[in-house]
mmCIF file of C-alpha atoms in Angstrom:
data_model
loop_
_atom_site.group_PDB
_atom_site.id
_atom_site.type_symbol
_atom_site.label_atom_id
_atom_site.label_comp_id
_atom_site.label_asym_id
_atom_site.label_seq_id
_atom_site.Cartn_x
_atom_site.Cartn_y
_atom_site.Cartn_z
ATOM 1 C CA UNK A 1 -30.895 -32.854 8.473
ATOM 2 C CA UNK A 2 -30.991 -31.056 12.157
ATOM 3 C CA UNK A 3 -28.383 -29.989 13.013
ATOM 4 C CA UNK A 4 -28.618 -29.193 16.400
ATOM 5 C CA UNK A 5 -31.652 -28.666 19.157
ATOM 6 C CA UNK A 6 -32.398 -25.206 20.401
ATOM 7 C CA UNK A 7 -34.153 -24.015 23.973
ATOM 8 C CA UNK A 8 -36.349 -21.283 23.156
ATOM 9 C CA UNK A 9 -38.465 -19.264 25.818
ATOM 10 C CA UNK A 10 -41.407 -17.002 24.587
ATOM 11 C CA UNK A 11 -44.738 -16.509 26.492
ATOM 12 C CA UNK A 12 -47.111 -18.319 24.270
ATOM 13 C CA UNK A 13 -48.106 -15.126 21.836
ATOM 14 C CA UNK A 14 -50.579 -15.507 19.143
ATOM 15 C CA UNK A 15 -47.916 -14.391 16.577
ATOM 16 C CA UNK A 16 -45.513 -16.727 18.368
ATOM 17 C CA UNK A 17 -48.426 -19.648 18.773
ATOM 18 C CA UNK A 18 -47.245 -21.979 15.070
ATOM 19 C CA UNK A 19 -43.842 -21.653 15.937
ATOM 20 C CA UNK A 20 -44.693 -23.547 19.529
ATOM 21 C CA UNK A 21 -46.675 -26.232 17.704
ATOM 22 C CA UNK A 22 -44.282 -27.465 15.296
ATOM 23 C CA UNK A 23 -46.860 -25.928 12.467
ATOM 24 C CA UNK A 24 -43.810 -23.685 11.699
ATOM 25 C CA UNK A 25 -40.450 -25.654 11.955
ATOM 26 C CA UNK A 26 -37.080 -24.092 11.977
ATOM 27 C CA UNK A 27 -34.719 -25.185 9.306
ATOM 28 C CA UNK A 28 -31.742 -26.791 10.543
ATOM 29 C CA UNK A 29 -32.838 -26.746 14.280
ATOM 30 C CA UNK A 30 -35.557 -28.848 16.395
ATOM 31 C CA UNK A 31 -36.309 -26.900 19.345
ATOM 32 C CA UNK A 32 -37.758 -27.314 23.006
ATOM 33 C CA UNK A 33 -39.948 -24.466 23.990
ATOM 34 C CA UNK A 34 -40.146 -22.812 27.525
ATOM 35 C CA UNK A 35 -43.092 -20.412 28.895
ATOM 36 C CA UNK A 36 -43.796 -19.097 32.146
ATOM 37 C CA UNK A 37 -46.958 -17.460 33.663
ATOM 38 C CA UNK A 38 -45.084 -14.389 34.092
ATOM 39 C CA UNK A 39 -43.367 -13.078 31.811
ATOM 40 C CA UNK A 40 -40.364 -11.932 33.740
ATOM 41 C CA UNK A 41 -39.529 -15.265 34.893
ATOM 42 C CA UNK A 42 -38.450 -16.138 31.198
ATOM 43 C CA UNK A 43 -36.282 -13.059 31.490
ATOM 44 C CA UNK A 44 -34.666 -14.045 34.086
ATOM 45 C CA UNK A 45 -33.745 -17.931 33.213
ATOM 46 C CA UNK A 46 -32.045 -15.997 30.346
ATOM 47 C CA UNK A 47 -30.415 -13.719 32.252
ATOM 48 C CA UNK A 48 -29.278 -15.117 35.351
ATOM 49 C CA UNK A 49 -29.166 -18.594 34.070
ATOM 50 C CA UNK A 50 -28.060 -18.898 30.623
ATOM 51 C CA UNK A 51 -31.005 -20.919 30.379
ATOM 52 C CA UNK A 52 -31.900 -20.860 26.675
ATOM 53 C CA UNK A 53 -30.789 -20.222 23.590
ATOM 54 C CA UNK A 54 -32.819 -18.267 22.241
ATOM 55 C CA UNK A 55 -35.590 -15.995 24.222
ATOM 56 C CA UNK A 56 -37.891 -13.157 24.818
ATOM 57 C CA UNK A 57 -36.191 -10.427 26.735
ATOM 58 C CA UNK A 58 -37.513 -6.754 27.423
ATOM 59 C CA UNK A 59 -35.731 -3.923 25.936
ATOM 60 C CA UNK A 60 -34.551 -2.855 29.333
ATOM 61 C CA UNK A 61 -33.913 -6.023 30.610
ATOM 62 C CA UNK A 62 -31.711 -6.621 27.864
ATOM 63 C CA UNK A 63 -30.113 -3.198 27.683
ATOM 64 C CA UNK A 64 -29.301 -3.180 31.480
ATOM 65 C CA UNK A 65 -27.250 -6.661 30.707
ATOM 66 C CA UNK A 66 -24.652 -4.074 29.012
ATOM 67 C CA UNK A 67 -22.252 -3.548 32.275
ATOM 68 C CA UNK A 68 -19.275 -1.909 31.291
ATOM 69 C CA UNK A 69 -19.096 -4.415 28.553
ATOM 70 C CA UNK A 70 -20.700 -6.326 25.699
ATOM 71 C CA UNK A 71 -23.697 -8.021 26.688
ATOM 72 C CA UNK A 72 -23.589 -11.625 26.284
ATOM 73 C CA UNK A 73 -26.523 -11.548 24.202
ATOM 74 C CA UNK A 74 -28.051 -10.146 20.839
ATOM 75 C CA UNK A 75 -31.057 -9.063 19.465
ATOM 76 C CA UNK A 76 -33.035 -10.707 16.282
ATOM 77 C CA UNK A 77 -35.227 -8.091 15.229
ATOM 78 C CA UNK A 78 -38.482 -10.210 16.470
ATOM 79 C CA UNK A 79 -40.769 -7.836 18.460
ATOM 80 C CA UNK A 80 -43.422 -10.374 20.127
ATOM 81 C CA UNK A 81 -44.890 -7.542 22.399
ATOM 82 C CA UNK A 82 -45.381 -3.900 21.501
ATOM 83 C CA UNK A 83 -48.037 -2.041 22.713
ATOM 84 C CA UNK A 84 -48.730 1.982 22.713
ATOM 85 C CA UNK A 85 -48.764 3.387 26.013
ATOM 86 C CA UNK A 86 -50.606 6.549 26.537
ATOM 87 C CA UNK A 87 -53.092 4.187 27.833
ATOM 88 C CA UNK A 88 -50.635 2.951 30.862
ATOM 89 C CA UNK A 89 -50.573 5.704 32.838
ATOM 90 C CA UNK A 90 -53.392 5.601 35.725
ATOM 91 C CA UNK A 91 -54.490 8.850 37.845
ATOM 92 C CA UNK A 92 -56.210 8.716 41.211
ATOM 93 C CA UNK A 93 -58.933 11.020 40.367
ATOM 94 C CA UNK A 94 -59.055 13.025 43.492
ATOM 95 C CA UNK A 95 -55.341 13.558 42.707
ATOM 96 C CA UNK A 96 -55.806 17.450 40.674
ATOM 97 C CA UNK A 97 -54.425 15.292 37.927
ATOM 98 C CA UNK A 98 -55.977 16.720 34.809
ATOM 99 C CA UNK A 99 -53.000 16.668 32.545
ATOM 100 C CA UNK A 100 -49.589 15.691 32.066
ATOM 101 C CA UNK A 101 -48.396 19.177 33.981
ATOM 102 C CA UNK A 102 -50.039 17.692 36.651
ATOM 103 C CA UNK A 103 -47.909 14.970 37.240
ATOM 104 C CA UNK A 104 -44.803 17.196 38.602
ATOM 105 C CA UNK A 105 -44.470 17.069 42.302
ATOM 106 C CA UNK A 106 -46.661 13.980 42.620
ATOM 107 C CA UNK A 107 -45.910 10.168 44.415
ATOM 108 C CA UNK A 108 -46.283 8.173 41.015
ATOM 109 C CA UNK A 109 -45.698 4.345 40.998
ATOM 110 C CA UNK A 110 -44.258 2.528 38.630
ATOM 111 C CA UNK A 111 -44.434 -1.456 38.529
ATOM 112 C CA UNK A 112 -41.335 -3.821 39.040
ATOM 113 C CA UNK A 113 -38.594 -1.340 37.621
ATOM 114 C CA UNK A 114 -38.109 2.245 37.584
ATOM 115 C CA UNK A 115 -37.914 2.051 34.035
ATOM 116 C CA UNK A 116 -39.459 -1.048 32.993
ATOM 117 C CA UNK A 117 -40.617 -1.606 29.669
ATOM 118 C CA UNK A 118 -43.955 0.433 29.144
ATOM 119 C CA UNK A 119 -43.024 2.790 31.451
ATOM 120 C CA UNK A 120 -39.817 3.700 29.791
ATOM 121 C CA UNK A 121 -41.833 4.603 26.773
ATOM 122 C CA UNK A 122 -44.755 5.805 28.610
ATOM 123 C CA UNK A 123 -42.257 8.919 30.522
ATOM 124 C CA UNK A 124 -40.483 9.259 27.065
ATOM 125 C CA UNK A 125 -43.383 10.122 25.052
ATOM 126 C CA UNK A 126 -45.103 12.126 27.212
ATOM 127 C CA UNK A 127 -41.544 13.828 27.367
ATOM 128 C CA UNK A 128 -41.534 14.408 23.559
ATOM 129 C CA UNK A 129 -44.885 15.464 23.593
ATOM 130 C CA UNK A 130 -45.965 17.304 26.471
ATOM 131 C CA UNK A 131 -42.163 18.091 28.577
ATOM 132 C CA UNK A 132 -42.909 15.802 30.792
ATOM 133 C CA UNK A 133 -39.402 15.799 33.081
ATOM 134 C CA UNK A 134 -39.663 12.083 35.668
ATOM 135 C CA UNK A 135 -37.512 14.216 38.114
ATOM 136 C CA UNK A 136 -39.943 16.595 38.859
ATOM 137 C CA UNK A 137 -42.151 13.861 40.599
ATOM 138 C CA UNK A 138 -41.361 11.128 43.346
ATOM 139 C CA UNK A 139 -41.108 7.229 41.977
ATOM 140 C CA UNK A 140 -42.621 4.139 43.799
ATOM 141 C CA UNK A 141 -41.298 1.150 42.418
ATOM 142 C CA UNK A 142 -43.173 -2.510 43.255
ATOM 143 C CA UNK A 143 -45.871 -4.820 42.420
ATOM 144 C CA UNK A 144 -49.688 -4.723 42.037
ATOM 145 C CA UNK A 145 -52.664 -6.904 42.745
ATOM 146 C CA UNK A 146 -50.080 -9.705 43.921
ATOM 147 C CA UNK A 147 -46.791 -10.212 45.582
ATOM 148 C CA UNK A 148 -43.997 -9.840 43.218
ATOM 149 C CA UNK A 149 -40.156 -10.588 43.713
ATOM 150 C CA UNK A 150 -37.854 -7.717 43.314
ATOM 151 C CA UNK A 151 -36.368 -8.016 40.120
ATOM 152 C CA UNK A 152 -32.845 -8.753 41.564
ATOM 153 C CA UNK A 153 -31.451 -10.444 38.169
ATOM 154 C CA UNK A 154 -30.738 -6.840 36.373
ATOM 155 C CA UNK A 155 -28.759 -3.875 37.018
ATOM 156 C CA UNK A 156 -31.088 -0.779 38.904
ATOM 157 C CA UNK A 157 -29.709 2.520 37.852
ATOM 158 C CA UNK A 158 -30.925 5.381 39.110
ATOM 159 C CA UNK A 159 -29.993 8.935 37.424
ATOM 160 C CA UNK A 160 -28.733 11.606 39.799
ATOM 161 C CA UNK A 161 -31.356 13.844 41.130
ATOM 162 C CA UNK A 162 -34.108 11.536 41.426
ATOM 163 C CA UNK A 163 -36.335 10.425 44.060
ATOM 164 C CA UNK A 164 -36.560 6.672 43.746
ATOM 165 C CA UNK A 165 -37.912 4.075 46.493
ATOM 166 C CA UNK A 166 -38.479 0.263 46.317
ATOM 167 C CA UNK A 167 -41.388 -0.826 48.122
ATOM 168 C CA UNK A 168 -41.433 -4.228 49.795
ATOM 169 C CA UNK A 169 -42.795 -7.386 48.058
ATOM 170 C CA UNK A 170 -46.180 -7.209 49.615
ATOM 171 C CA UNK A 171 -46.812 -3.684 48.180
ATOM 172 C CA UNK A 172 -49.746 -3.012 46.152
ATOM 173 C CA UNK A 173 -49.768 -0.128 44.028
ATOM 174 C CA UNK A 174 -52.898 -0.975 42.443
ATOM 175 C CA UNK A 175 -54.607 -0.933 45.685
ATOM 176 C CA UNK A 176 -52.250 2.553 46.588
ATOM 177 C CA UNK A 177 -53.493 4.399 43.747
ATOM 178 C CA UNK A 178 -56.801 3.352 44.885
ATOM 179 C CA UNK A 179 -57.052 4.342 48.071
ATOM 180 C CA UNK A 180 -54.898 7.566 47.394
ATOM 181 C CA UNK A 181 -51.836 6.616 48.961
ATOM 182 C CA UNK A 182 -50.106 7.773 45.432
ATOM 183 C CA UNK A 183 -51.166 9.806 42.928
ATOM 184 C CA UNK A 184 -50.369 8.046 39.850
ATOM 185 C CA UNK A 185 -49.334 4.908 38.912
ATOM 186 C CA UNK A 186 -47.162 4.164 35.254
ATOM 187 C CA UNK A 187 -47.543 0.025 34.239
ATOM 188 C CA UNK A 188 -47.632 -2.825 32.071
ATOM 189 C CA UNK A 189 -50.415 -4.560 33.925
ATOM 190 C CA UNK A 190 -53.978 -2.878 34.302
ATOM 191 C CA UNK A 191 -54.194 -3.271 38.075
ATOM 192 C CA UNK A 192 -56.924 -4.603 39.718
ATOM 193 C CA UNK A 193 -59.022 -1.270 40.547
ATOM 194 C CA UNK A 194 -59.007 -0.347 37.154
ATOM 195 C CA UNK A 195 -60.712 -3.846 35.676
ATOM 196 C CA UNK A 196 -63.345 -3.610 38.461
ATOM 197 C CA UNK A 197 -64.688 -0.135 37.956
ATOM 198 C CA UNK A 198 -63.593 1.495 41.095
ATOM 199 C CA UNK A 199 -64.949 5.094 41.103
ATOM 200 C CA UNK A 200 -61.176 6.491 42.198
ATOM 201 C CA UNK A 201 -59.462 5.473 39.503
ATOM 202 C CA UNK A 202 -58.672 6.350 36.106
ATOM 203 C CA UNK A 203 -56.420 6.861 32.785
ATOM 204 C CA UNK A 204 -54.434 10.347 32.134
ATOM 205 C CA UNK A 205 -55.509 10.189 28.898
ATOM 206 C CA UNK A 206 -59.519 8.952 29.331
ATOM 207 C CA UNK A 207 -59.486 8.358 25.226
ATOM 208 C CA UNK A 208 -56.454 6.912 24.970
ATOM 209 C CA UNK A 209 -57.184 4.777 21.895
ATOM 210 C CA UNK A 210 -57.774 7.944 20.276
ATOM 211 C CA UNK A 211 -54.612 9.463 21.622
ATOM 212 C CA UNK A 212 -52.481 6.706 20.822
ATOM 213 C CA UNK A 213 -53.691 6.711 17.096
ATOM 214 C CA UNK A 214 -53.289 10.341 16.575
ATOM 215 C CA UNK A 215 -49.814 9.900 17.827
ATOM 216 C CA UNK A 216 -49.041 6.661 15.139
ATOM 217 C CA UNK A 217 -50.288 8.594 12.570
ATOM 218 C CA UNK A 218 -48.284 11.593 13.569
ATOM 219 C CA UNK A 219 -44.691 10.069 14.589
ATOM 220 C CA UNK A 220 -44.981 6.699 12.668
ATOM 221 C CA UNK A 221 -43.953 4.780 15.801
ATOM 222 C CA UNK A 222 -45.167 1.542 16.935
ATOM 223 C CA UNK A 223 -43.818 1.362 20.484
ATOM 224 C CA UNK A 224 -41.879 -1.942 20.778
ATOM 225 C CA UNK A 225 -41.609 -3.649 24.504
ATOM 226 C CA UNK A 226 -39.793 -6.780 23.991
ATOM 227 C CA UNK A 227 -37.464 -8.667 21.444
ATOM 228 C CA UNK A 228 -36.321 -12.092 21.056
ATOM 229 C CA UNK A 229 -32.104 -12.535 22.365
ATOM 230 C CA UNK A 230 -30.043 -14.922 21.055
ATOM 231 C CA UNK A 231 -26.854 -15.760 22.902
ATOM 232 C CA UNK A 232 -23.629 -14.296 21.653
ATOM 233 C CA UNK A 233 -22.075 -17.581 20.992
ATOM 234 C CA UNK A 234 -24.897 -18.971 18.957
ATOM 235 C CA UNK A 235 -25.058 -15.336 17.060
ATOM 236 C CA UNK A 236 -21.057 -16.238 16.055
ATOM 237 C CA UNK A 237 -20.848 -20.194 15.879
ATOM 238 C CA UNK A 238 -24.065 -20.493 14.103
ATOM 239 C CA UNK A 239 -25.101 -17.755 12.580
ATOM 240 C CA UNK A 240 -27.447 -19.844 9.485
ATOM 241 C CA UNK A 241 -29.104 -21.142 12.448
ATOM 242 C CA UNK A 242 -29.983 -17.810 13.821
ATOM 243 C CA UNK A 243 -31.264 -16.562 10.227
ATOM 244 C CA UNK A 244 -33.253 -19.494 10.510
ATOM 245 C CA UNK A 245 -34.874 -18.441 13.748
ATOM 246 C CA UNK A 246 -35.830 -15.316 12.158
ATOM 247 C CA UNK A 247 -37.594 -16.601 9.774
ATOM 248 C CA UNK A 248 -39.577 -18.864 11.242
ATOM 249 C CA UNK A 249 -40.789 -15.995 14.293
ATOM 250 C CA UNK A 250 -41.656 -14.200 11.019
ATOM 251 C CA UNK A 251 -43.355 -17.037 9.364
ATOM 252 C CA UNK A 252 -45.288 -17.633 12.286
ATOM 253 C CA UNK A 253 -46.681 -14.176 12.705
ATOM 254 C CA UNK A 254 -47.684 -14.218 9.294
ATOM 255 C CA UNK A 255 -49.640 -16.915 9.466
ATOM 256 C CA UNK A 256 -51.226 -15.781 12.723
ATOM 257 C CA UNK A 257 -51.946 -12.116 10.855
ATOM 258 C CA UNK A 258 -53.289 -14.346 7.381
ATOM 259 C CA UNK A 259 -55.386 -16.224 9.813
ATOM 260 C CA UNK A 260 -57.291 -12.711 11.108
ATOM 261 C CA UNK A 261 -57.281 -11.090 7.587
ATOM 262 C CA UNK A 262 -58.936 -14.364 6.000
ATOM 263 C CA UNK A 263 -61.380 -14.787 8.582
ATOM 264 C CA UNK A 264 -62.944 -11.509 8.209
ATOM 265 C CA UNK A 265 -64.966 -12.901 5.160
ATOM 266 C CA UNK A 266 -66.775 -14.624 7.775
ATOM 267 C CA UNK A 267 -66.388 -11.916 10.377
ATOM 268 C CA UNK A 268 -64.282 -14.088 12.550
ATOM 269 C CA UNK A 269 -66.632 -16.130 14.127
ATOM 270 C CA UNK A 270 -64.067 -18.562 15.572
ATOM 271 C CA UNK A 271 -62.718 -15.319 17.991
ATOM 272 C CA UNK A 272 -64.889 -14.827 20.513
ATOM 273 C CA UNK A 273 -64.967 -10.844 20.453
ATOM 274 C CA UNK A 274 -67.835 -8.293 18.979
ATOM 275 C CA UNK A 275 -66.487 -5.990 15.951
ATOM 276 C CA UNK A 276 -63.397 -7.778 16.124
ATOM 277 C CA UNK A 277 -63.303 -7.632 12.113
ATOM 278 C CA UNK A 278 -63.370 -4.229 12.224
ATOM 279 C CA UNK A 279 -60.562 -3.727 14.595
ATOM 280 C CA UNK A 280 -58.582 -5.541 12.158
ATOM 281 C CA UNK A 281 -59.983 -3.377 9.531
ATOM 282 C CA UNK A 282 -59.045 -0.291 11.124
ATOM 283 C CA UNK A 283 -56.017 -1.405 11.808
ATOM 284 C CA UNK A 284 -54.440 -2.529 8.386
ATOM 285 C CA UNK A 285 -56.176 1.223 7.558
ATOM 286 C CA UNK A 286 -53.880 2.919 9.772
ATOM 287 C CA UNK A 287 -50.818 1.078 10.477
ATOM 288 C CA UNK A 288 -50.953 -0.972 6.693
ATOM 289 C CA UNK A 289 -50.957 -4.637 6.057
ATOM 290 C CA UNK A 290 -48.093 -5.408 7.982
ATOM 291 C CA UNK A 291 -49.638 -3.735 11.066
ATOM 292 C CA UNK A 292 -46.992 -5.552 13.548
ATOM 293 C CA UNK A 293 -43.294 -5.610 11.487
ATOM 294 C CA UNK A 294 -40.674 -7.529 11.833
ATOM 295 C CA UNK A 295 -36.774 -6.820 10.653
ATOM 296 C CA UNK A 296 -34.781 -3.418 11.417
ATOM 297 C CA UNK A 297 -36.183 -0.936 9.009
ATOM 298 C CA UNK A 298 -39.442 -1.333 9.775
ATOM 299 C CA UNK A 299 -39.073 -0.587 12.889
ATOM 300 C CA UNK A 300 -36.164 2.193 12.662
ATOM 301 C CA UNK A 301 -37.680 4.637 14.340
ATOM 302 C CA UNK A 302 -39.389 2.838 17.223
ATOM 303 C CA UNK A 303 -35.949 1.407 18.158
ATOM 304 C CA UNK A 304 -34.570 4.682 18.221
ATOM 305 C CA UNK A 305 -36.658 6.086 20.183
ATOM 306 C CA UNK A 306 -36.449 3.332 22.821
ATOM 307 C CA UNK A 307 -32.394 3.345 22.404
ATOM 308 C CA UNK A 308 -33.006 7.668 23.162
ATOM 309 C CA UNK A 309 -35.417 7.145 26.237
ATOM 310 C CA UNK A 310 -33.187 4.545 27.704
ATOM 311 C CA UNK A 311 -30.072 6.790 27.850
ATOM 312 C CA UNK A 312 -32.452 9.940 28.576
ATOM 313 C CA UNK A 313 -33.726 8.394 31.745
ATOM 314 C CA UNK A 314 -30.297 7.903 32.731
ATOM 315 C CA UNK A 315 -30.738 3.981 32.156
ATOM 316 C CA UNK A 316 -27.459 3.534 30.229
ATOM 317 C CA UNK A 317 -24.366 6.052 30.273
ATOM 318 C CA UNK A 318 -24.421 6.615 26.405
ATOM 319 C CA UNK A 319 -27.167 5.657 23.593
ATOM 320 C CA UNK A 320 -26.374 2.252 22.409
ATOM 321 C CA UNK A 321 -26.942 2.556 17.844
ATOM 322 C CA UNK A 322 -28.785 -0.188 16.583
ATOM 323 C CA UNK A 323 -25.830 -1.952 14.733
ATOM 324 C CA UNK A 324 -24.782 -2.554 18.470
ATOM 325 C CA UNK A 325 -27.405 -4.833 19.670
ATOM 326 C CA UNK A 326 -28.560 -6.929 16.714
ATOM 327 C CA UNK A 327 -27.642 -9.532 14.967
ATOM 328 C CA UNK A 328 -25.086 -8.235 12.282
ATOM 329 C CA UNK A 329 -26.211 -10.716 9.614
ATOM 330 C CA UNK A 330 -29.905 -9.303 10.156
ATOM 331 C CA UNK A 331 -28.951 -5.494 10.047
ATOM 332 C CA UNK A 332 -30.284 -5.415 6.652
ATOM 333 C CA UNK A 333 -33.676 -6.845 7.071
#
């Protein structure tokens, strides 16, 4: 019997994809989806709205909702974006950029938050690994390729001692880095330059695949971007609905992952990518048949790290634990 119907918000993920057709239900629940063209308008109908239920929120986004108090939401441990992100730091090549050294004392934008997502991660790894220190450089914070909002909806912290400037909404830093106006540029989003070639423009790590590999096979860490909130009062009033929601994001990704995995007897014809059968090959080879986890243990040390950058960059005043932000009934998945 349903039991009650749920607003869920998710941009429309492969992994998230059978959920979104009704191919995988949720037991107990119907549900009306939500997606946006831009990801961070989800975020904020959850955040400054109350909007759904149940939704896709960014680490950060949902770590800067803790304000001197509990945040009216929780995590699920449903991870429908990670990404690695050696590969998300851009140079402008007539910069003297030749290595992460390089990048102290330089004008280095960073798109929509100073500290959003991947470049949280990005600054923390190349911390860990190379002592990179985000004070030592000047931060540009804005849009590229098209005018973007300021992201008014979450809280802006900004750690004593460094330099950080919002640029206005019409601000490119795509076509900045470009035209040497800054010297690096930290994002999500390839920008614009990048995808068409320009001669100016290029990665801090050129073979970043590579990089990013060595470093998996080294730390064990997936890099995880965004989760999937739940409001507080549907994490405590229904919490066998919430399980249920688990599930099904889990069910759904499996299929999606069983749908790759069986099509590579007939190379995947139906995607339309060269050697994609091989990526998946060399993926289940490195990161093992579960290549994209779900639940907390999985993922342990990905979340800590995140939980570590977040209060490193001076993002929150203390590092949250992970029995703090999830689910308690799904702590022991």
């Amino acid at each position: 019997m349903i039991q009650r119907t749920l607003d869920i918000a998710s941009w429309q993920y492969d992994r998230v994809q059978p959920l979104m057709d009704g191919t995988v239900p949720i037991e107990g629940a119907a549900a009306r989806f939500h997606t946006s063209r831009i990801v961070t308008e989800i975020f904020e109908g959850m955040v400054r709205r109350r909007a759904y239920d149940v939704s896709e929120l960014g680490l950060t986004y949902f770590l800067r909702t803790f304000t001197g108090e509990d945040s009216p939401f929780l995590l699920i441990p449903v991870f429908p974006n990670r990404a690695f992100r050696h590969g998300a730091v851009y140079i402008n090549r007539h910069s003297g950029i030749r290595g992460v050294a390089d990048l102290a004392g330089k004008r280095i934008g960073e798109l929509a938050l100073y500290g959003h997502d991947s470049g949280l991660v990005s600054k923390g790894i190349l911390g860990d690994e190379h002592g990179f220190d985000p004070a030592s450089a000047q931060w540009l914070i804005g849009g590229i390729d098209f005018p973007m909002e300021p992201i008014d909806f979450v809280a802006h912290p900004v750690p004593p001692g460094i330099d950080v400037r919002w640029c206005g909404k019409e601000v490119d830093l795509g076509k900045m880095l470009d035209d040497g106006e800054i010297d690096a540029l930290f994002t999500a989003d390839i920008p614009a330059c990048v995808l068409q070639g320009s001669p100016n423009v290029g990665r801090l790590f050129d073979d970043y695949a590579t990089v990013e590999r060595d470093y998996y096979r080294r730390t064990g860490i997936f890099p995880i971007m965004h989760g999937v909130a739940v409001t507080r009062e549907l994490a405590t009033k229904a919490p066998g609905i919430v399980m249920a929601v688990y599930h099904a994001f889990c069910e759904a990704k499996a299929q999606t992952a069983e749908r790759y995995v069986k099509g590579m007897t007939f190379n995947n014809m139906a995607t339309m990518l060269p050697w994609f059968t091989q990526l998946v090959g060399d993926d289940r080879a490195l990161l093992g048949d579960d290549w994209w986890p779900y639940g907390i243990e999985a993922n342990r040390d990905a979340l800590e790290a995140v939980l570590r950058y977040h209060h490193e960059q001076g993002l929150t005043p203390r590092q949250y634990g992970i029995e703090e932000i999830f689910v308690p009934s799904l702590l022991d998945t």
